[in-house]
C-alpha atoms as one frame of an Amber mdcrd trajectory, in Angstrom:
protein
   0.747 -28.786   5.861  -2.257 -27.027   7.332  -1.264 -23.621   6.048  -1.899
 -24.748   2.492  -5.519 -25.670   3.397  -6.643 -22.282   4.654 -10.112 -21.319
   3.519  -9.996 -19.291   0.318 -11.610 -15.918   0.832 -12.554 -13.519  -1.943
  -9.879 -10.824  -2.196 -12.501  -8.232  -2.985 -14.026  -8.177   0.486 -12.628
  -5.318   2.567 -10.655  -6.769   5.432 -12.212  -6.292   8.870 -13.807  -2.975
   7.865 -16.928  -3.791   9.832 -15.189  -4.897  13.016 -12.089  -2.774  13.271
 -12.272   0.349  15.365  -9.985   3.306  15.200  -6.927   2.826  17.380  -5.599
   5.551  19.635  -1.872   6.152  19.602  -0.669   4.987  23.000   2.690   4.670
  24.685   4.835   1.664  23.834   3.034  -1.618  24.451   3.450  -5.362  23.999
   1.580  -7.065  21.174   1.444 -10.108  18.952   1.205 -10.248  15.165  -2.591
 -10.177  14.892  -2.858  -7.201  17.256  -0.301  -5.262  15.248  -2.075  -6.236
  12.020  -5.340  -4.791  13.310  -3.553  -1.618  14.350  -2.174  -1.311  10.840
  -5.557  -1.912   9.202  -6.983   0.920  11.302  -4.129   3.410  11.290  -2.039
   2.912   8.164  -2.007   6.140   6.175  -1.630   4.502   2.755  -4.576   2.173
   3.360  -6.791   4.970   4.656  -5.860   7.000   1.586  -6.903   4.085  -0.653
 -10.218   3.827   1.170 -10.862   7.535   0.696  -9.970   7.223  -2.979 -12.441
   4.365  -3.332 -15.191   6.513  -1.798 -14.280   9.311  -4.193 -14.633   7.010
  -7.199 -18.057   5.941  -5.918 -19.071   9.587  -5.714 -17.844  10.121  -9.281
 -20.247   7.395 -10.430 -23.129   9.267  -8.802 -22.004  12.467 -10.520 -22.122
  10.760 -13.909 -25.468   9.144 -13.160 -26.978  12.543 -12.337 -26.775  13.479
 -16.010 -29.448  10.874 -16.819 -31.891  12.111 -14.182 -34.331  15.059 -14.456
 -32.816  18.517 -14.261 -34.959  21.288 -12.754 -33.817  24.902 -12.663 -35.482
  28.055 -11.408 -34.311  31.584 -12.149 -35.680  35.034 -11.519 -34.817  38.674
 -11.198 -36.167  41.881  -9.769 -35.165  45.072 -11.612 -35.587  48.734 -10.811
 -35.930  50.865 -13.981 -35.351  54.596 -14.417 -36.010  56.158 -17.831 -35.031
  59.742 -18.700 -36.272  61.644 -21.805 -35.681  65.133 -23.245 -37.491  65.901
 -26.532 -38.474  69.059 -28.542 -40.296  69.683 -31.804 -40.312  72.595 -34.330
 -43.348  73.640 -36.497 -43.586  75.482 -39.851 -43.641  79.232 -39.716 -47.010
  80.604 -38.614 -48.274  77.249 -37.490 -48.862  76.881 -33.826 -46.928  79.999
 -32.877 -47.368  81.933 -29.761 -49.319  85.075 -30.311 -47.176  88.159 -30.702
 -43.922  86.231 -30.765 -44.170  83.573 -33.467 -42.067  81.207 -31.309 -42.556
  77.464 -31.679 -44.243  75.403 -28.933 -41.781  73.224 -26.966 -42.519  69.656
 -25.670 -41.193  69.347 -22.102 -38.923  66.500 -20.869 -40.091  63.684 -18.463
 -38.909  60.572 -16.551 -40.355  57.208 -15.510 -39.457  54.980 -12.571 -40.837
  51.461 -12.142 -39.951  47.929 -10.949 -40.256  44.661 -12.822 -40.274  41.013
 -11.756 -39.602  37.933 -13.884 -39.555  34.223 -12.939 -38.596  31.191 -15.027
 -39.002  27.519 -14.123 -37.508  24.938 -16.467 -37.306  21.139 -16.369 -35.440
  18.806 -18.754 -35.128  15.049 -19.011 -32.689  13.222 -21.262 -34.503  10.736
 -23.481 -31.469   9.485 -25.353 -27.836  10.444 -24.831 -25.446   7.571 -25.428
 -22.414   9.564 -24.322 -23.823  10.169 -20.855 -25.028   6.587 -20.543 -21.604
   5.209 -21.437 -19.973   7.612 -18.989 -22.058   6.067 -16.222 -20.960   2.608
 -17.358 -17.333   3.702 -17.330 -17.704   5.089 -13.817 -19.067   1.739 -12.659
 -16.087  -0.074 -14.197 -13.800   2.357 -12.411 -15.434   1.376  -9.120 -14.732
  -2.266  -9.920 -11.093  -1.429 -10.556 -10.866   0.562  -7.337 -12.183  -2.417
  -5.375  -9.295  -4.505  -6.687  -6.777  -1.753  -5.980  -8.078  -1.410  -2.426
  -7.779  -5.177  -1.939  -4.221  -5.026  -3.303  -3.355  -2.239  -0.858  -4.774
  -4.236   2.037  -2.865  -7.359   1.083   0.340  -5.383   0.591  -0.101  -3.911
   4.056  -0.584  -7.386   5.534   2.649  -8.674   4.013   4.513  -5.481   4.939
   3.431  -5.772   8.572   4.263  -9.478   8.731   7.655  -8.875   7.103   8.453
  -6.039   9.499   7.324  -8.128  12.482   9.474 -11.105  11.554  12.375  -8.830
  10.632  12.360  -7.742  14.274  12.438 -11.342  15.467  15.101 -12.166  12.888
  17.241  -9.222  13.991  16.776 -10.164  17.638  17.935 -13.763  17.139  20.887
 -12.620  15.062  21.730 -10.106  17.783  21.636 -12.835  20.436  24.001 -14.937
  18.322  26.376 -12.001  17.854  26.323 -11.210  21.566  27.146 -14.804  22.442
  29.900 -14.803  19.820  31.371 -11.623  21.243  31.349 -13.043  24.756  32.964
 -16.286  23.663  35.716 -14.605  21.643  36.205 -12.087  24.452  36.911 -14.941
  26.841  39.280 -16.404  24.255  41.086 -13.064  24.027  41.362 -12.884  27.797
  42.737 -16.414  27.979  45.234 -15.750  25.189  46.492 -12.611  26.917  47.013
 -14.510  30.155  48.878 -17.272  28.332  51.058 -14.717  26.585  51.972 -13.065
  29.879  53.349 -16.343  31.199  55.097 -17.088  27.909  52.974 -19.998  26.738
  51.984 -18.504  23.359  53.347 -15.963  20.925  52.093 -12.430  20.509  50.641
 -13.287  17.107  47.987 -15.481  18.699  46.916 -12.642  20.972  46.648 -10.306
  18.007  44.601 -12.864  16.113  42.218 -13.130  19.065  41.997  -9.361  19.359
  41.188  -8.966  15.660  38.453 -11.592  15.882  37.041  -9.928  18.981  36.940
  -6.518  17.324  35.148  -8.027  14.329  32.602  -9.769  16.567  31.974  -6.489
  18.378  31.355  -4.730  15.055  28.937  -7.509  14.076  27.065  -7.091  17.359
  26.769  -3.322  16.905  25.407  -3.823  13.382  22.879  -6.344  14.711  21.715
  -3.843  17.340  21.224  -1.238  14.628  19.232  -3.672  12.501  16.932  -4.422
  15.426  16.283  -0.749  16.082  15.562  -0.056  12.407  13.163  -3.013  12.278
  11.136  -1.621  15.182  10.976   1.765  13.487   9.590   0.214  10.291   6.801
  -1.427  12.254   5.938   1.865  13.938   5.751   3.605  10.554   3.254   1.028
   9.281   0.963   1.087  12.297   1.375   4.497  13.896   2.039   2.679  17.187
   5.173   2.107  19.228   5.607  -1.350  20.711   7.871  -2.098  23.651   7.701
  -5.870  23.225   6.406  -8.357  20.683   5.861 -12.112  20.898   8.624 -14.347
  19.591   8.313 -17.243  17.160   8.194 -20.726  18.620   8.178 -24.105  16.974
   6.359 -24.118  13.677   5.495 -26.632  10.975   7.961 -26.434   8.113   6.890
 -28.132   4.904   6.195 -27.499   1.255   2.619 -26.479   0.348   0.457 -29.519
  -0.302  -0.848 -28.029  -3.558   1.450 -28.006  -6.549   2.850 -24.961  -8.298
   0.174 -24.940 -11.012  -2.513 -24.538  -8.343  -0.870 -21.386  -7.009  -0.430
 -19.986 -10.513  -4.100 -20.620 -11.298  -5.167 -18.915  -8.079  -2.979 -15.925
  -8.901  -4.516 -15.492 -12.350  -8.022 -15.674 -10.911  -7.562 -13.783  -7.638
  -4.491 -11.560  -7.668  -5.979  -8.063  -7.199  -3.296  -6.386  -9.301  -4.113
  -8.674 -12.226  -7.840  -8.107 -11.743  -7.307  -4.339 -11.547  -5.472  -4.385
 -14.873  -8.258  -6.486 -16.358 -10.802  -3.944 -15.136  -8.672  -1.256 -16.777
  -9.254  -2.966 -20.129 -13.006  -2.661 -19.627 -12.630   1.003 -18.690 -10.692
   1.699 -21.878 -13.164  -0.288 -23.966 -16.021   1.836 -22.643 -13.900   4.901
 -23.423 -13.940   3.872 -27.087 -17.727   3.493 -26.918 -17.999   6.997 -25.466
 -15.996   8.409 -28.352 -18.132   6.596 -30.922 -21.303   7.780 -29.205 -20.272
  11.330 -30.068 -21.647  10.714 -33.563 -25.141   9.814 -32.333 -28.065  12.221
 -31.903 -29.353  13.289 -28.507 -32.985  13.789 -27.464 -34.398  15.458 -24.409
 -37.822  16.538 -23.196 -38.280  19.994 -21.761 -40.931  22.099 -20.088 -40.768
  25.669 -18.867 -42.956  28.343 -17.356 -42.253  32.099 -17.430 -43.937  34.865
 -15.414 -43.349  38.628 -15.786 -44.875  41.609 -13.977 -44.129  45.317 -13.453
 -45.601  48.358 -11.702 -45.378  50.652 -14.730 -48.364  53.081 -14.617 -49.364
  52.487 -18.202 -49.303  48.677 -17.864 -51.546  46.512 -15.704 -51.578  42.757
 -15.113 -48.782  40.343 -15.830 -47.447  38.210 -18.654 -47.129  34.398 -18.353
 -46.214  31.679 -20.810 -45.357  27.977 -20.780 -43.755  25.514 -23.183 -43.411
  21.759 -23.393 -41.687  19.752 -26.081 -38.817  17.598 -27.212 -35.493  18.858
 -28.570 -32.959  16.965 -30.665 -29.369  17.544 -31.622 -27.367  15.759 -34.309
 -23.642  16.497 -34.691 -22.891  16.695 -38.403 -19.296  17.838 -38.443 -17.054
  18.444 -35.424 -13.818  19.294 -37.165 -12.596  15.692 -37.025 -12.417  15.631
 -33.214 -14.818  12.705 -32.928 -12.738  10.511 -35.232  -9.596  11.548 -33.390
 -11.209  10.667 -30.042 -12.063   7.213 -31.364  -8.467   6.647 -32.459  -7.201
   7.922 -29.118  -9.481   5.553 -27.203  -8.463   2.637 -29.407  -4.771   3.199
 -28.692  -5.525   3.521 -24.972  -7.372   0.212 -25.084  -4.411  -1.437 -26.787
  -2.076  -0.012 -24.157  -4.140  -1.345 -21.252  -4.271  -4.774 -22.869  -0.472
  -4.873 -22.978  -0.319  -3.650 -19.362  -2.637  -6.465 -18.328  -0.497  -9.043
 -20.105   2.643  -7.630 -18.486   1.071  -7.790 -15.027  -0.174 -11.320 -15.638
   3.264 -12.535 -16.712   4.956 -10.783 -13.804   2.552 -12.332 -11.319   3.008
 -15.820 -12.745   6.789 -15.443 -12.567   6.630 -14.211  -8.973   4.347 -17.046
  -7.892   6.582 -19.654  -9.487   9.673 -18.104  -7.908   8.076 -17.897  -4.470
   6.865 -21.473  -4.679  10.404 -22.573  -5.500  11.810 -20.430  -2.686   9.380
 -21.876  -0.134  10.266 -25.400  -1.232  13.965 -24.582  -0.973  13.440 -22.864
   2.382  12.155 -26.150   3.806  15.395 -27.898   2.933  17.448 -24.883   3.972
  15.885 -24.784   7.438  16.703 -28.449   7.950  20.248 -27.971   6.643  20.850
 -24.873   8.791  19.589 -26.693  11.868  21.942 -29.579  11.202  24.772 -27.117
  10.586  24.415 -25.869  14.182  24.985 -29.403  15.457  27.943 -29.959  13.134
  29.670 -26.671  13.852  29.162 -27.131  17.586  30.828 -30.527  17.417  33.631
 -29.049  15.331  34.093 -26.244  17.852  34.347 -28.647  20.759  36.840 -30.781
  18.864  38.904 -27.744  17.910  38.979 -26.507  21.491  40.117 -29.926  22.656
  42.830 -29.948  20.002  43.948 -26.495  21.089  44.271 -27.710  24.665  46.603
 -30.536  23.623  48.502 -28.394  21.139  47.323 -29.904  17.848  45.300 -26.795
  16.902  46.199 -23.119  17.120  44.119 -20.200  18.262  43.184 -19.227  14.706
  41.483 -22.594  14.311  39.535 -22.019  17.508  38.480 -18.533  16.483  37.336
 -19.741  13.086  35.371 -22.544  14.717  33.745 -20.038  17.085  32.697 -17.834
  14.176  31.405 -20.790  12.184  29.265 -21.931  15.091  27.619 -18.574  15.745
  27.239 -17.911  12.033  25.344 -21.194  11.828  22.993 -20.019  14.588  22.385
 -16.718  12.782  21.892 -18.482   9.458  19.331 -20.813  11.001  17.339 -17.814
  12.218  17.540 -16.276   8.753  16.281 -19.485   7.156  13.311 -19.805   9.493
  12.066 -16.293   8.917  12.714 -16.478   5.195  10.399 -19.490   5.131   7.579
 -17.702   6.976   7.793 -14.480   4.960   8.076 -16.282   1.617   5.097 -18.463
   2.485   2.991 -15.382   3.221   4.313 -13.694   0.080   3.222 -16.710  -1.952
  -0.282 -16.311  -0.597  -0.218 -12.581  -1.334   0.808 -13.051  -4.960  -1.893
 -15.708  -5.294  -4.516 -13.314  -3.929  -5.090 -15.488  -0.856  -3.504 -13.413
   1.901  -6.067 -12.283   4.450  -6.498 -11.835   8.182  -7.277 -15.546   8.838
  -3.926 -16.366   7.221  -2.222 -13.956   9.614  -4.093 -15.537  12.514  -2.776
 -18.937  11.475   0.800 -17.693  11.631   0.075 -15.836  14.859  -0.647 -19.216
  16.479   3.027 -20.090  15.980   4.074 -17.314  18.357   4.906 -17.875  21.987
   4.354 -15.706  25.028   8.063 -14.941  25.251   8.643 -11.261  24.592  11.234
  -9.582  22.402  12.021  -6.164  23.828  12.937  -3.048  21.940  15.303  -2.051
  24.740  18.662  -3.122  23.467  20.848  -5.005  25.944  24.415  -3.986  26.541
  25.644  -6.918  24.510  29.307  -7.673  24.951  30.322  -4.246  26.176  31.377
  -5.554  29.579  33.357  -8.343  27.978  35.041  -5.853  25.680  35.937  -3.533
  28.522  37.284  -6.431  30.546  39.401  -7.487  27.578  40.662  -3.943  27.137
  41.563  -3.750  30.821  44.004  -6.586  30.228  46.003  -4.096  28.241  47.761
  -4.486  24.931  50.575  -6.993  25.173  54.065  -5.524  24.893  55.668  -5.370
  21.542  58.142  -8.227  20.981  61.670  -7.337  21.939  60.692  -4.782  24.588
């Protein structure tokens, strides 16, 4: 099967980021799967949020890296000073007295006003700070993890869009089967009512036909609702409304050529959720190193220049000074917080290791289950297709028996339901196969746009419209116009 030989692309590469352009929300339009996928990759809110989060984590790395680069600061101030004084002095009797009065000589008050200016320029450069260096390393590991998470979001969007697309086609084929069933049983009801009026059959057969018709009408209404809901899901994913989409034509149905172990191995190596959890282990491990680095000394070089000047009358010129040197700091006792941080980081590392193992086991189980489902879907599709032939033959035989009186109307109605159920089940089996096959690739980390293009080639130009047909409403009204048969004995 060709699908199993698709080229393996690295899941870390952003999908179509360089070629996709922003889509404009337009009125309802017709589209195929690849067109809708590109709309989703451009417009999906969750994916755009993940991209913004990735850019934010990149910026956080640059923030951490800035702590290792030179730091230059300049400061200054201009101050206006006003100084007020009021002083007096007293002398010993007879000393310095005013002639004729003996009063002491007073020293008058005064005030000073002046402006001052000061400037400081300081530069520092970390020579050794293991905490800051490890923080940069941790930020880089967080970027690695975010790459995997972004790839996981992209792949999840691809499978969501494909599932929603094929859910529409599934609902449409089921709706067509239910409409045909309603029409067929409606004709049976009409025929039974006519036969009852001329006394050929009992009232119970008419009631049986009416009950089957009412049930088929309810099934058709439910199928219409499912189709409408499926279109709404697709609009939510893409931000676009589509009037028509291409239907699924003939497609190759076969088990993947590679065995189950191949898919499991690919999942362990490429599944972005597994890789993100593995990157989380590295992040936690660096967190332990950061805590341990809190016990190490730090060294930094510094240089500064200071300039001061004022217009005070008694002072002329300015003051200036400069310094250059190296400073060191050694934490001796931090109240036990450093040891506690190390223990905290160690427990966090242990937790992320268990989370990784849980994700790995879950992914392996999902891949194995999907591989089994795809293999079973192949047989199911063949069986459902054969069931259509068998139930059709049984229906024709039952109708013939009813004509000659060897079968009753209940047998015919059951045969009708079995036949149209077989048609609906065949549609279910086909779309289960396609979606499970894509899900297998997603869990293995191999779902990408080329894989969607491969499936898109299975589509035909025939359109499935969102406008719901009237279904069997006319048949129902015609059957109701016949009128309820009279109650026996009247």
